[in-house]
Amino acid sequence: MNDFDDLAERVERFAVARDWGQFHTPRNLALALTGEVGELAAELQWKSATEIAAGIDGDLRARLADEVADVLIYLIRFSQVCGIDPTAEAHAKVTRNEARYPVELSKNNTAKYTELEHP
Amino acid sequence: MNDFDDLAERVERFAVARDWGQFHTPRNLALALTGEVGELAAELQWKSATEIAAGIDGDLRARLADEVADVLIYLIRFSQVCGIDPTAEAHAKVTRNEARYPVELSKNNTAKYTELEHP
Amino acid sequence: MNDFDDLAERVERFAVARDWGQFHTPRNLALALTGEVGELAAELQWKSATEIAAGIDGDLRARLADEVADVLIYLIRFSQVCGIDPTAEAHAKVTRNEARYPVELSKNNTAKYTELEHP
Amino acid sequence: MNDFDDLAERVERFAVARDWGQFHTPRNLALALTGEVGELAAELQWKSATEIAAGIDGDLRARLADEVADVLIYLIRFSQVCGIDPTAEAHAKVTRNEARYPVELSKNNTAKYTELEHP
């Protein structure tokens, strides 16, 4: 089994072992996802691009990695309770985006980029 | 290569082919992630648990799956530009959570659950 | 001067006195707003409607009030740096919503409500 | 009556006239707030500081003003259903922040600023 599928199984076993399915409704998990993305945003809120580039090799990366982990865990759990396969859905979306943003039109093109509401 | 690693490669190739690395800074991607989680939340905002349970077999699941895909794509891209391995970080987090929320204490226990600020 | 205008003035004086205008860009403040709304969502994430109704007379209200204050302060500050009058804009939006959601069509009507993507 | 109090009354009358109190639970409104902050963030996600400064005198300000209005309306409505006075709470928070961030220590001081997790 690959790492991602194994992760999804561990996330589900964790919840089942603690009978936390009762709390893991789609709406509760959407609120939890909001909370974690908020923590990720807060790590970056007062930092300049230069400070982020400097910090990314140290403590900042560790804190961001912790938030990324939380977001991913809740996204997997949200998907499980909704019957969604997140990897398959993202593959399908990338395929649609490849058609919507042809390389020759979208390349290095911020005006187009902004207009097209890119992925 | 497994599906998830293949997805991450496609996400990176998509951005590189269009020279979109210039837009994909950590802060821009954090704002994009906020936008997508907002869209996911908006799908659920006025629906009762009963309506969600009924809708999850139809159009609602398709709309939620589309938002899950967007969140996952941006989370992968954010991780790439920050040098973070999301699957490895989430595995490490589940391991920490298993220690922090012992099954016997956390089982079916909403009071404890809330206090512990669970994963 | 009324309480709200006085609040806006205090928020501006606070930032000016500390030379924090340099950090208060629209993007930074959007990230800060995301962080605070995330904290507000996190207060509610595992609570049932019954628990919230019970808690709203005690500690929960105090914690939510603190998050509401943070969201309002950042929303005011975001508006100031963008040259937006939040109260005037919200009045104009309510006027538009009154036209978009006629009482007789929208009353007690969840189906319509959901469809119309209400305010 | 001042503009802000009048706004709050209009927001409440709007909901009462349509019997929307049934949808306006604290959790639903927290999800709605997340959706609107996500829309605000999405307006800024790919724009540089220079592009924002240029756009703030035109269409961009109008779009941001619309999102600010939505966030403020939901924040007022959330406060109403939770029994919170948002202006009074924000005044109290600014007072606490004035004590926590003394002018002489916080002035023009990004290091301190970041550490102090400023308002």
Short mmCIF file of C-alpha atoms in Angstrom, two decimals:
data_model
loop_
_atom_site.label_atom_id
_atom_site.label_comp_id
_atom_site.label_asym_id
_atom_site.label_seq_id
_atom_site.Cartn_x
_atom_site.Cartn_y
_atom_site.Cartn_z
CA MET A 1 0.00 0.00 0.00
CA ASN A 2 1.31 3.46 -0.79
CA ASP A 3 1.88 6.18 1.81
CA PHE A 4 -1.19 8.22 0.98
CA ASP A 5 -3.66 5.32 1.06
CA ASP A 6 -2.04 4.14 4.27
CA LEU A 7 -2.48 7.62 5.74
CA ALA A 8 -6.17 7.64 4.83
CA GLU A 9 -6.60 4.26 6.53
CA ARG A 10 -4.86 5.46 9.69
CA VAL A 11 -7.04 8.60 9.79
CA GLU A 12 -10.16 6.47 9.57
CA ARG A 13 -8.98 3.90 12.14
CA PHE A 14 -8.08 6.73 14.52
CA ALA A 15 -11.63 8.13 14.40
CA VAL A 16 -13.35 4.74 14.52
CA ALA A 17 -11.30 3.53 17.52
CA ARG A 18 -12.43 6.60 19.51
CA ASP A 19 -16.05 6.56 18.28
CA TRP A 20 -15.51 10.04 16.89
CA GLY A 21 -17.69 9.39 13.87
CA GLN A 22 -20.47 11.11 15.84
CA PHE A 23 -18.49 14.40 15.71
CA HIS A 24 -17.20 13.97 12.19
CA THR A 25 -20.13 15.33 10.23
CA PRO A 26 -19.46 17.21 6.96
CA ARG A 27 -20.31 20.54 8.59
CA ASN A 28 -18.16 19.97 11.67
CA LEU A 29 -15.23 18.96 9.51
CA ALA A 30 -15.73 22.01 7.28
CA LEU A 31 -15.48 24.20 10.40
CA ALA A 32 -12.37 22.30 11.50
CA LEU A 33 -10.81 22.74 8.06
CA THR A 34 -11.52 26.48 8.31
CA GLY A 35 -9.78 26.58 11.67
CA GLU A 36 -6.66 24.87 10.34
CA VAL A 37 -6.40 26.97 7.17
CA GLY A 38 -6.77 29.99 9.47
CA GLU A 39 -3.77 28.80 11.51
CA LEU A 40 -1.75 28.35 8.34
CA ALA A 41 -2.68 31.87 7.14
CA ALA A 42 -1.82 33.33 10.55
CA GLU A 43 1.74 31.96 10.29
CA LEU A 44 2.26 34.13 7.21
CA GLN A 45 0.16 37.20 7.97
CA TRP A 46 2.87 39.72 8.94
CA LYS A 47 5.80 38.24 7.10
CA SER A 48 7.26 39.72 3.93
CA ALA A 49 8.23 37.48 1.02
CA THR A 50 11.86 37.98 2.06
CA GLU A 51 11.21 36.91 5.63
CA ILE A 52 9.30 33.84 4.44
CA ALA A 53 12.11 32.84 2.07
CA ALA A 54 14.59 33.19 4.94
CA GLY A 55 12.39 31.37 7.47
CA ILE A 56 11.44 28.50 5.23
CA ASP A 57 14.66 26.71 6.10
CA GLY A 58 14.02 26.88 9.82
CA ASP A 59 11.26 27.10 12.38
CA LEU A 60 8.76 28.56 9.97
CA ARG A 61 8.78 25.48 7.77
CA ALA A 62 8.21 23.24 10.79
CA ARG A 63 5.19 25.32 11.85
CA LEU A 64 3.78 25.41 8.31
CA ALA A 65 4.35 21.66 7.97
CA ASP A 66 2.30 21.10 11.11
CA GLU A 67 -0.57 23.14 9.67
CA VAL A 68 -0.34 21.38 6.30
CA ALA A 69 -0.62 18.07 8.15
CA ASP A 70 -3.76 19.21 9.98
CA VAL A 71 -5.39 20.50 6.80
CA LEU A 72 -4.61 17.27 4.96
CA ILE A 73 -5.92 15.07 7.79
CA TYR A 74 -9.22 16.97 7.94
CA LEU A 75 -9.53 17.04 4.17
CA ILE A 76 -9.11 13.26 4.07
CA ARG A 77 -11.63 12.83 6.87
CA PHE A 78 -14.12 15.19 5.22
CA SER A 79 -13.75 13.19 2.02
CA GLN A 80 -14.34 9.91 3.84
CA VAL A 81 -17.60 10.99 5.45
CA CYS A 82 -18.82 12.43 2.12
CA GLY A 83 -17.82 9.39 0.03
CA ILE A 84 -15.27 11.39 -2.01
CA ASP A 85 -11.94 10.07 -3.35
CA PRO A 86 -9.73 13.17 -3.05
CA THR A 87 -6.83 11.94 -5.20
CA ALA A 88 -9.10 10.82 -8.05
CA GLU A 89 -11.06 14.07 -7.92
CA ALA A 90 -7.88 16.15 -8.00
CA HIS A 91 -6.57 14.14 -10.97
CA ALA A 92 -9.82 14.83 -12.82
CA LYS A 93 -9.58 18.53 -11.96
CA VAL A 94 -6.00 18.81 -13.22
CA THR A 95 -7.17 17.22 -16.48
CA ARG A 96 -9.95 19.83 -16.78
CA ASN A 97 -7.50 22.61 -15.95
CA GLU A 98 -5.08 21.42 -18.62
CA ALA A 99 -7.85 21.99 -21.15
CA ARG A 100 -8.96 25.33 -19.66
CA TYR A 101 -5.47 26.84 -19.47
CA PRO A 102 -3.67 25.95 -22.69
CA VAL A 103 0.09 26.33 -22.23
CA GLU A 104 0.49 28.73 -25.15
CA LEU A 105 -2.21 31.13 -23.86
CA SER A 106 -1.48 30.94 -20.15
CA LYS A 107 2.28 30.98 -20.20
CA ASN A 108 3.84 33.68 -18.09
CA ASN A 109 0.70 35.68 -18.54
CA THR A 110 -0.58 37.38 -15.43
CA ALA A 111 -3.42 39.30 -17.10
CA LYS A 112 -4.91 36.17 -18.63
CA TYR A 113 -4.10 34.26 -15.48
CA THR A 114 -6.07 36.60 -13.27
CA GLU A 115 -9.00 36.70 -15.66
CA LEU A 116 -9.20 32.96 -16.01
CA GLU A 117 -9.41 32.42 -12.26
CA HIS A 118 -6.74 29.77 -12.60
CA PRO A 119 -6.52 26.54 -10.49
CA MET B 1 4.28 5.47 -9.08
CA ASN B 2 1.18 5.71 -6.93
CA ASP B 3 -1.77 7.99 -7.64
CA PHE B 4 -0.91 10.62 -5.06
CA ASP B 5 2.73 11.04 -6.05
CA ASP B 6 1.62 11.14 -9.67
CA LEU B 7 -0.89 13.86 -8.80
CA ALA B 8 1.82 15.94 -7.10
CA GLU B 9 4.00 15.62 -10.20
CA ARG B 10 1.16 16.69 -12.49
CA VAL B 11 0.42 19.71 -10.28
CA GLU B 12 4.06 20.79 -10.45
CA ARG B 13 4.37 20.19 -14.20
CA PHE B 14 1.18 22.19 -14.78
CA ALA B 15 2.62 25.23 -12.99
CA VAL B 16 6.10 24.92 -14.49
CA ALA B 17 4.78 24.60 -18.08
CA ARG B 18 2.88 27.89 -17.66
CA ASP B 19 5.64 29.72 -15.77
CA TRP B 20 3.23 30.19 -12.90
CA GLY B 21 5.92 29.75 -10.28
CA GLN B 22 6.07 33.55 -10.15
CA PHE B 23 2.48 33.63 -8.77
CA HIS B 24 2.83 30.60 -6.55
CA THR B 25 4.37 32.16 -3.47
CA PRO B 26 3.47 30.77 -0.03
CA ARG B 27 1.29 33.81 0.74
CA ASN B 28 -0.56 33.74 -2.59
CA LEU B 29 -1.24 30.04 -2.19
CA ALA B 30 -2.44 30.55 1.39
CA LEU B 31 -4.96 33.11 0.07
CA ALA B 32 -6.00 30.68 -2.68
CA LEU B 33 -6.45 27.91 -0.11
CA THR B 34 -8.65 30.26 1.94
CA GLY B 35 -10.76 30.94 -1.13
CA GLU B 36 -11.31 27.25 -1.84
CA VAL B 37 -12.12 26.30 1.75
CA GLY B 38 -14.57 29.20 1.69
CA GLU B 39 -16.28 27.71 -1.36
CA LEU B 40 -16.49 24.33 0.38
CA ALA B 41 -18.00 25.94 3.51
CA ALA B 42 -20.48 27.91 1.38
CA GLU B 43 -21.84 24.66 -0.10
CA LEU B 44 -22.90 23.59 3.39
CA GLN B 45 -23.82 26.87 5.04
CA TRP B 46 -27.63 26.71 4.96
CA LYS B 47 -28.10 22.96 4.82
CA SER B 48 -29.27 20.87 7.74
CA ALA B 49 -27.59 17.55 8.56
CA THR B 50 -30.64 15.84 7.07
CA GLU B 51 -30.41 17.77 3.81
CA ILE B 52 -26.68 17.02 3.56
CA ALA B 53 -27.25 13.32 4.15
CA ALA B 54 -29.90 13.33 1.42
CA GLY B 55 -27.82 15.41 -1.00
CA ILE B 56 -24.60 13.53 -0.56
CA ASP B 57 -25.75 10.95 -3.10
CA GLY B 58 -26.39 13.51 -5.79
CA ASP B 59 -25.37 16.96 -6.95
CA LEU B 60 -24.08 18.05 -3.57
CA ARG B 61 -21.38 15.38 -3.54
CA ALA B 62 -20.23 16.43 -7.01
CA ARG B 63 -19.94 20.05 -5.89
CA LEU B 64 -18.14 19.13 -2.69
CA ALA B 65 -15.80 16.81 -4.62
CA ASP B 66 -14.87 19.72 -6.88
CA GLU B 67 -13.99 21.86 -3.85
CA VAL B 68 -12.03 19.02 -2.23
CA ALA B 69 -10.02 18.71 -5.44
CA ASP B 70 -9.20 22.44 -5.43
CA VAL B 71 -8.18 22.41 -1.77
CA LEU B 72 -5.96 19.36 -2.31
CA ILE B 73 -4.30 20.82 -5.41
CA TYR B 74 -3.46 24.07 -3.63
CA LEU B 75 -2.32 22.24 -0.51
CA ILE B 76 0.06 20.16 -2.63
CA ARG B 77 1.31 23.25 -4.43
CA PHE B 78 1.77 25.17 -1.17
CA SER B 79 3.76 22.22 0.18
CA GLN B 80 5.94 22.13 -2.92
CA VAL B 81 6.95 25.78 -2.75
CA CYS B 82 7.64 25.45 1.00
CA GLY B 83 9.62 22.21 0.72
CA ILE B 84 7.08 20.23 2.76
CA ASP B 85 6.12 16.56 2.24
CA PRO B 86 2.41 16.62 3.12
CA THR B 87 1.89 12.86 3.40
CA ALA B 88 4.95 12.35 5.61
CA GLU B 89 3.95 15.29 7.82
CA ALA B 90 0.41 13.98 8.20
CA HIS B 91 1.70 10.50 9.11
CA ALA B 92 3.90 12.07 11.80
CA LYS B 93 0.93 14.09 13.07
CA VAL B 94 -1.33 11.02 13.31
CA THR B 95 1.41 9.30 15.31
CA ARG B 96 1.54 12.28 17.74
CA ASN B 97 -2.25 12.31 17.96
CA GLU B 98 -2.35 8.61 18.81
CA ALA B 99 -0.20 9.40 21.84
CA ARG B 100 -2.17 12.53 22.79
CA TYR B 101 -5.61 10.92 22.53
CA PRO B 102 -5.38 7.48 24.13
CA VAL B 103 -8.27 5.31 22.99
CA GLU B 104 -9.44 4.52 26.52
CA LEU B 105 -9.64 8.23 27.51
CA SER B 106 -10.96 9.68 24.29
CA LYS B 107 -13.51 7.05 23.35
CA ASN B 108 -16.98 8.39 22.78
CA ASN B 109 -16.12 11.27 25.03
CA THR B 110 -17.27 14.64 23.88
CA ALA B 111 -16.21 16.60 26.98
CA LYS B 112 -12.67 15.30 26.83
CA TYR B 113 -12.68 15.61 23.09
CA THR B 114 -13.52 19.28 23.17
CA GLU B 115 -10.98 20.00 25.90
CA LEU B 116 -8.21 18.18 24.11
CA GLU B 117 -8.63 20.19 20.95
CA HIS B 118 -8.46 16.96 18.99
CA PRO B 119 -6.90 16.54 15.51
CA MET C 1 -19.26 60.72 17.69
CA ASN C 2 -20.98 57.36 17.75
CA ASP C 3 -19.40 54.18 19.08
CA PHE C 4 -18.62 52.64 15.72
CA ASP C 5 -16.94 55.71 14.22
CA ASP C 6 -15.01 56.14 17.46
CA LEU C 7 -13.89 52.50 17.22
CA ALA C 8 -12.65 53.02 13.67
CA GLU C 9 -10.67 56.06 14.79
CA ARG C 10 -9.10 54.14 17.69
CA VAL C 11 -8.14 51.27 15.37
CA GLU C 12 -6.42 53.71 13.02
CA ARG C 13 -4.66 55.66 15.80
CA PHE C 14 -3.43 52.35 17.29
CA ALA C 15 -1.75 51.38 14.02
CA VAL C 16 -0.40 54.84 13.26
CA ALA C 17 1.12 55.29 16.74
CA ARG C 18 3.08 52.06 16.28
CA ASP C 19 4.03 52.67 12.64
CA TRP C 20 2.25 49.44 11.75
CA GLY C 21 0.96 50.82 8.46
CA GLN C 22 3.94 49.08 6.86
CA PHE C 23 2.47 45.69 7.85
CA HIS C 24 -1.14 46.57 7.19
CA THR C 25 -1.33 45.88 3.49
CA PRO C 26 -4.59 44.55 2.00
CA ARG C 27 -3.07 41.07 1.56
CA ASN C 28 -1.62 40.89 5.07
CA LEU C 29 -4.93 41.98 6.55
CA ALA C 30 -6.81 39.42 4.42
CA LEU C 31 -4.56 36.70 5.87
CA ALA C 32 -5.14 38.07 9.38
CA LEU C 33 -8.91 38.09 8.80
CA THR C 34 -8.68 34.45 7.68
CA GLY C 35 -6.84 33.59 10.87
CA GLU C 36 -9.47 35.20 13.10
CA VAL C 37 -12.44 33.67 11.28
CA GLY C 38 -10.62 30.35 11.63
CA GLU C 39 -10.44 30.85 15.41
CA LEU C 40 -14.14 31.67 15.51
CA ALA C 41 -14.97 28.52 13.49
CA ALA C 42 -12.73 26.41 15.73
CA GLU C 43 -14.74 27.44 18.81
CA LEU C 44 -17.82 25.81 17.26
CA GLN C 45 -16.34 22.88 15.36
CA TRP C 46 -17.24 19.99 17.66
CA LYS C 47 -20.25 21.46 19.41
CA SER C 48 -23.81 20.45 18.72
CA ALA C 49 -26.55 23.06 18.40
CA THR C 50 -27.70 22.03 21.88
CA GLU C 51 -24.25 22.51 23.39
CA ILE C 52 -23.92 25.91 21.74
CA ALA C 53 -27.32 27.03 23.02
CA ALA C 54 -26.31 25.94 26.52
CA GLY C 55 -22.83 27.48 26.32
CA ILE C 56 -23.90 30.79 24.87
CA ASP C 57 -24.73 32.08 28.34
CA GLY C 58 -21.30 31.35 29.71
CA ASP C 59 -17.68 30.90 28.70
CA LEU C 60 -18.48 30.14 25.08
CA ARG C 61 -20.04 33.56 24.51
CA ALA C 62 -16.98 35.28 26.01
CA ARG C 63 -14.67 33.34 23.67
CA LEU C 64 -16.87 34.02 20.63
CA ALA C 65 -17.11 37.71 21.59
CA ASP C 66 -13.31 37.89 21.62
CA GLU C 67 -13.15 36.43 18.10
CA VAL C 68 -15.93 38.72 16.86
CA ALA C 69 -13.91 41.68 18.18
CA ASP C 70 -10.78 40.53 16.32
CA VAL C 71 -12.68 39.98 13.06
CA LEU C 72 -14.33 43.41 13.33
CA ILE C 73 -11.04 45.18 14.10
CA TYR C 74 -9.30 43.62 11.09
CA LEU C 75 -12.31 44.24 8.85
CA ILE C 76 -12.24 47.93 9.82
CA ARG C 77 -8.49 48.11 9.27
CA PHE C 78 -8.75 46.32 5.91
CA SER C 79 -11.43 48.81 4.88
CA GLN C 80 -9.27 51.76 5.93
CA VAL C 81 -6.26 50.73 3.87
CA CYS C 82 -8.52 50.02 0.86
CA GLY C 83 -10.51 53.27 1.15
CA ILE C 84 -13.79 51.44 1.85
CA ASP C 85 -16.59 52.64 4.17
CA PRO C 86 -17.84 49.33 5.61
CA THR C 87 -21.08 50.62 7.12
CA ALA C 88 -22.11 52.48 3.96
CA GLU C 89 -21.27 49.45 1.81
CA ALA C 90 -23.26 47.12 4.04
CA HIS C 91 -26.25 49.48 3.95
CA ALA C 92 -26.10 49.47 0.14
CA LYS C 93 -25.86 45.67 0.14
CA VAL C 94 -28.89 45.25 2.41
CA THR C 95 -30.82 47.51 0.02
CA ARG C 96 -29.82 45.30 -2.93
CA ASN C 97 -30.73 42.18 -0.94
CA GLU C 98 -34.15 43.56 -0.10
CA ALA C 99 -34.82 43.75 -3.85
CA ARG C 100 -33.30 40.33 -4.58
CA TYR C 101 -35.17 38.47 -1.84
CA PRO C 102 -38.74 39.75 -1.85
CA VAL C 103 -40.43 38.92 1.45
CA GLU C 104 -43.33 37.07 -0.15
CA LEU C 105 -41.02 34.75 -2.15
CA SER C 106 -38.30 34.20 0.42
CA LYS C 107 -40.39 33.82 3.53
CA ASN C 108 -39.74 30.66 5.48
CA ASN C 109 -38.61 29.08 2.28
CA THR C 110 -35.54 26.94 2.52
CA ALA C 111 -35.60 25.65 -1.06
CA LYS C 112 -35.74 29.14 -2.56
CA TYR C 113 -33.35 30.36 0.09
CA THR C 114 -30.70 27.84 -0.82
CA GLU C 115 -31.14 28.42 -4.54
CA LEU C 116 -30.92 32.18 -4.24
CA GLU C 117 -27.64 32.02 -2.38
CA HIS C 118 -29.05 34.49 0.12
CA PRO C 119 -27.07 37.27 1.88
CA MET D 1 -29.74 56.61 15.46
CA ASN D 2 -26.26 56.28 14.02
CA ASP D 3 -25.47 54.45 10.79
CA PHE D 4 -24.04 51.32 12.38
CA ASP D 5 -26.89 50.73 14.82
CA ASP D 6 -29.33 51.40 12.00
CA LEU D 7 -27.50 48.82 9.87
CA ALA D 8 -27.75 46.22 12.64
CA GLU D 9 -31.49 46.86 12.91
CA ARG D 10 -31.96 46.50 9.15
CA VAL D 11 -30.01 43.22 9.15
CA GLU D 12 -32.22 41.85 11.89
CA ARG D 13 -35.48 43.06 10.30
CA PHE D 14 -34.42 41.53 7.00
CA ALA D 15 -34.00 38.10 8.58
CA VAL D 16 -37.12 38.31 10.75
CA ALA D 17 -39.35 39.40 7.84
CA ARG D 18 -38.30 36.29 5.89
CA ASP D 19 -38.38 33.91 8.88
CA TRP D 20 -34.72 33.17 8.26
CA GLY D 21 -33.95 32.88 11.96
CA GLN D 22 -34.31 29.11 11.46
CA PHE D 23 -31.23 29.14 9.19
CA HIS D 24 -29.27 31.68 11.17
CA THR D 25 -27.69 29.43 13.77
CA PRO D 26 -24.20 30.28 15.07
CA ARG D 27 -22.67 27.39 13.11
CA ASN D 28 -24.43 28.23 9.84
CA LEU D 29 -23.36 31.85 10.13
CA ALA D 30 -19.77 30.81 10.91
CA LEU D 31 -19.77 28.79 7.67
CA ALA D 32 -21.26 31.76 5.80
CA LEU D 33 -18.59 34.06 7.26
CA THR D 34 -15.93 31.61 6.08
CA GLY D 35 -17.39 31.68 2.59
CA GLU D 36 -17.34 35.49 2.42
CA VAL D 37 -13.81 35.85 3.79
CA GLY D 38 -12.80 33.25 1.20
CA GLU D 39 -14.28 35.43 -1.55
CA LEU D 40 -12.39 38.45 -0.22
CA ALA D 41 -9.11 36.47 -0.13
CA ALA D 42 -9.73 35.16 -3.66
CA GLU D 43 -9.92 38.74 -4.99
CA LEU D 44 -6.33 39.28 -3.86
CA GLN D 45 -4.77 35.84 -4.35
CA TRP D 46 -2.76 36.41 -7.54
CA LYS D 47 -2.26 40.14 -7.32
CA SER D 48 1.03 41.77 -6.41
CA ALA D 49 1.13 44.71 -4.01
CA THR D 50 1.70 46.95 -7.03
CA GLU D 51 -1.34 45.60 -8.87
CA ILE D 52 -3.49 46.03 -5.77
CA ALA D 53 -2.33 49.62 -5.27
CA ALA D 54 -3.18 50.34 -8.92
CA GLY D 55 -6.53 48.52 -8.82
CA ILE D 56 -7.75 50.01 -5.55
CA ASP D 57 -8.98 53.10 -7.37
CA GLY D 58 -11.13 51.11 -9.78
CA ASP D 59 -12.97 47.84 -10.14
CA LEU D 60 -10.95 46.06 -7.48
CA ARG D 61 -12.15 48.39 -4.74
CA ALA D 62 -15.75 47.88 -5.80
CA ARG D 63 -15.35 44.10 -5.61
CA LEU D 64 -13.55 44.25 -2.25
CA ALA D 65 -16.20 46.65 -0.92
CA ASP D 66 -18.88 44.11 -1.84
CA GLU D 67 -17.04 41.38 0.10
CA VAL D 68 -16.46 43.68 3.08
CA ALA D 69 -20.21 44.36 3.13
CA ASP D 70 -21.01 40.64 3.16
CA VAL D 71 -18.51 39.90 5.93
CA LEU D 72 -19.86 42.77 8.05
CA ILE D 73 -23.50 41.74 7.54
CA TYR D 74 -22.78 38.14 8.61
CA LEU D 75 -20.62 39.28 11.52
CA ILE D 76 -23.48 41.47 12.76
CA ARG D 77 -25.97 38.63 12.31
CA PHE D 78 -23.66 36.13 14.05
CA SER D 79 -23.33 38.59 16.94
CA GLN D 80 -27.11 39.02 17.16
CA VAL D 81 -27.86 35.31 17.45
CA CYS D 82 -25.07 34.89 20.02
CA GLY D 83 -26.07 37.93 22.11
CA ILE D 84 -22.79 39.75 21.41
CA ASP D 85 -22.35 43.52 20.99
CA PRO D 86 -19.61 43.67 18.34
CA THR D 87 -18.73 47.36 18.72
CA ALA D 88 -18.47 47.18 22.52
CA GLU D 89 -16.37 44.00 22.32
CA ALA D 90 -14.01 45.55 19.79
CA HIS D 91 -13.62 48.67 21.95
CA ALA D 92 -12.71 46.44 24.91
CA LYS D 93 -10.24 44.53 22.74
CA VAL D 94 -8.52 47.70 21.52
CA THR D 95 -8.15 48.75 25.16
CA ARG D 96 -6.51 45.42 26.01
CA ASN D 97 -4.26 45.69 22.95
CA GLU D 98 -3.14 49.18 23.97
CA ALA D 99 -1.85 47.65 27.19
CA ARG D 100 -0.30 44.63 25.49
CA TYR D 101 1.53 46.58 22.79
CA PRO D 102 3.05 49.65 24.44
CA VAL D 103 3.88 52.27 21.82
CA GLU D 104 7.54 52.53 22.82
CA LEU D 105 8.12 48.76 22.52
CA SER D 106 6.00 48.06 19.46
CA LYS D 107 6.84 51.06 17.33
CA ASN D 108 8.11 50.24 13.89
CA ASN D 109 9.34 46.96 15.26
CA THR D 110 8.75 44.00 13.04
CA ALA D 111 10.59 41.44 15.16
CA LYS D 112 8.66 42.32 18.29
CA TYR D 113 5.53 42.71 16.24
CA THR D 114 5.72 39.20 14.89
CA GLU D 115 6.52 37.71 18.28
CA LEU D 116 3.71 39.53 20.03
CA GLU D 117 1.10 38.16 17.65
CA HIS D 118 -0.25 41.68 17.33
CA PRO D 119 -3.92 42.65 16.88
#
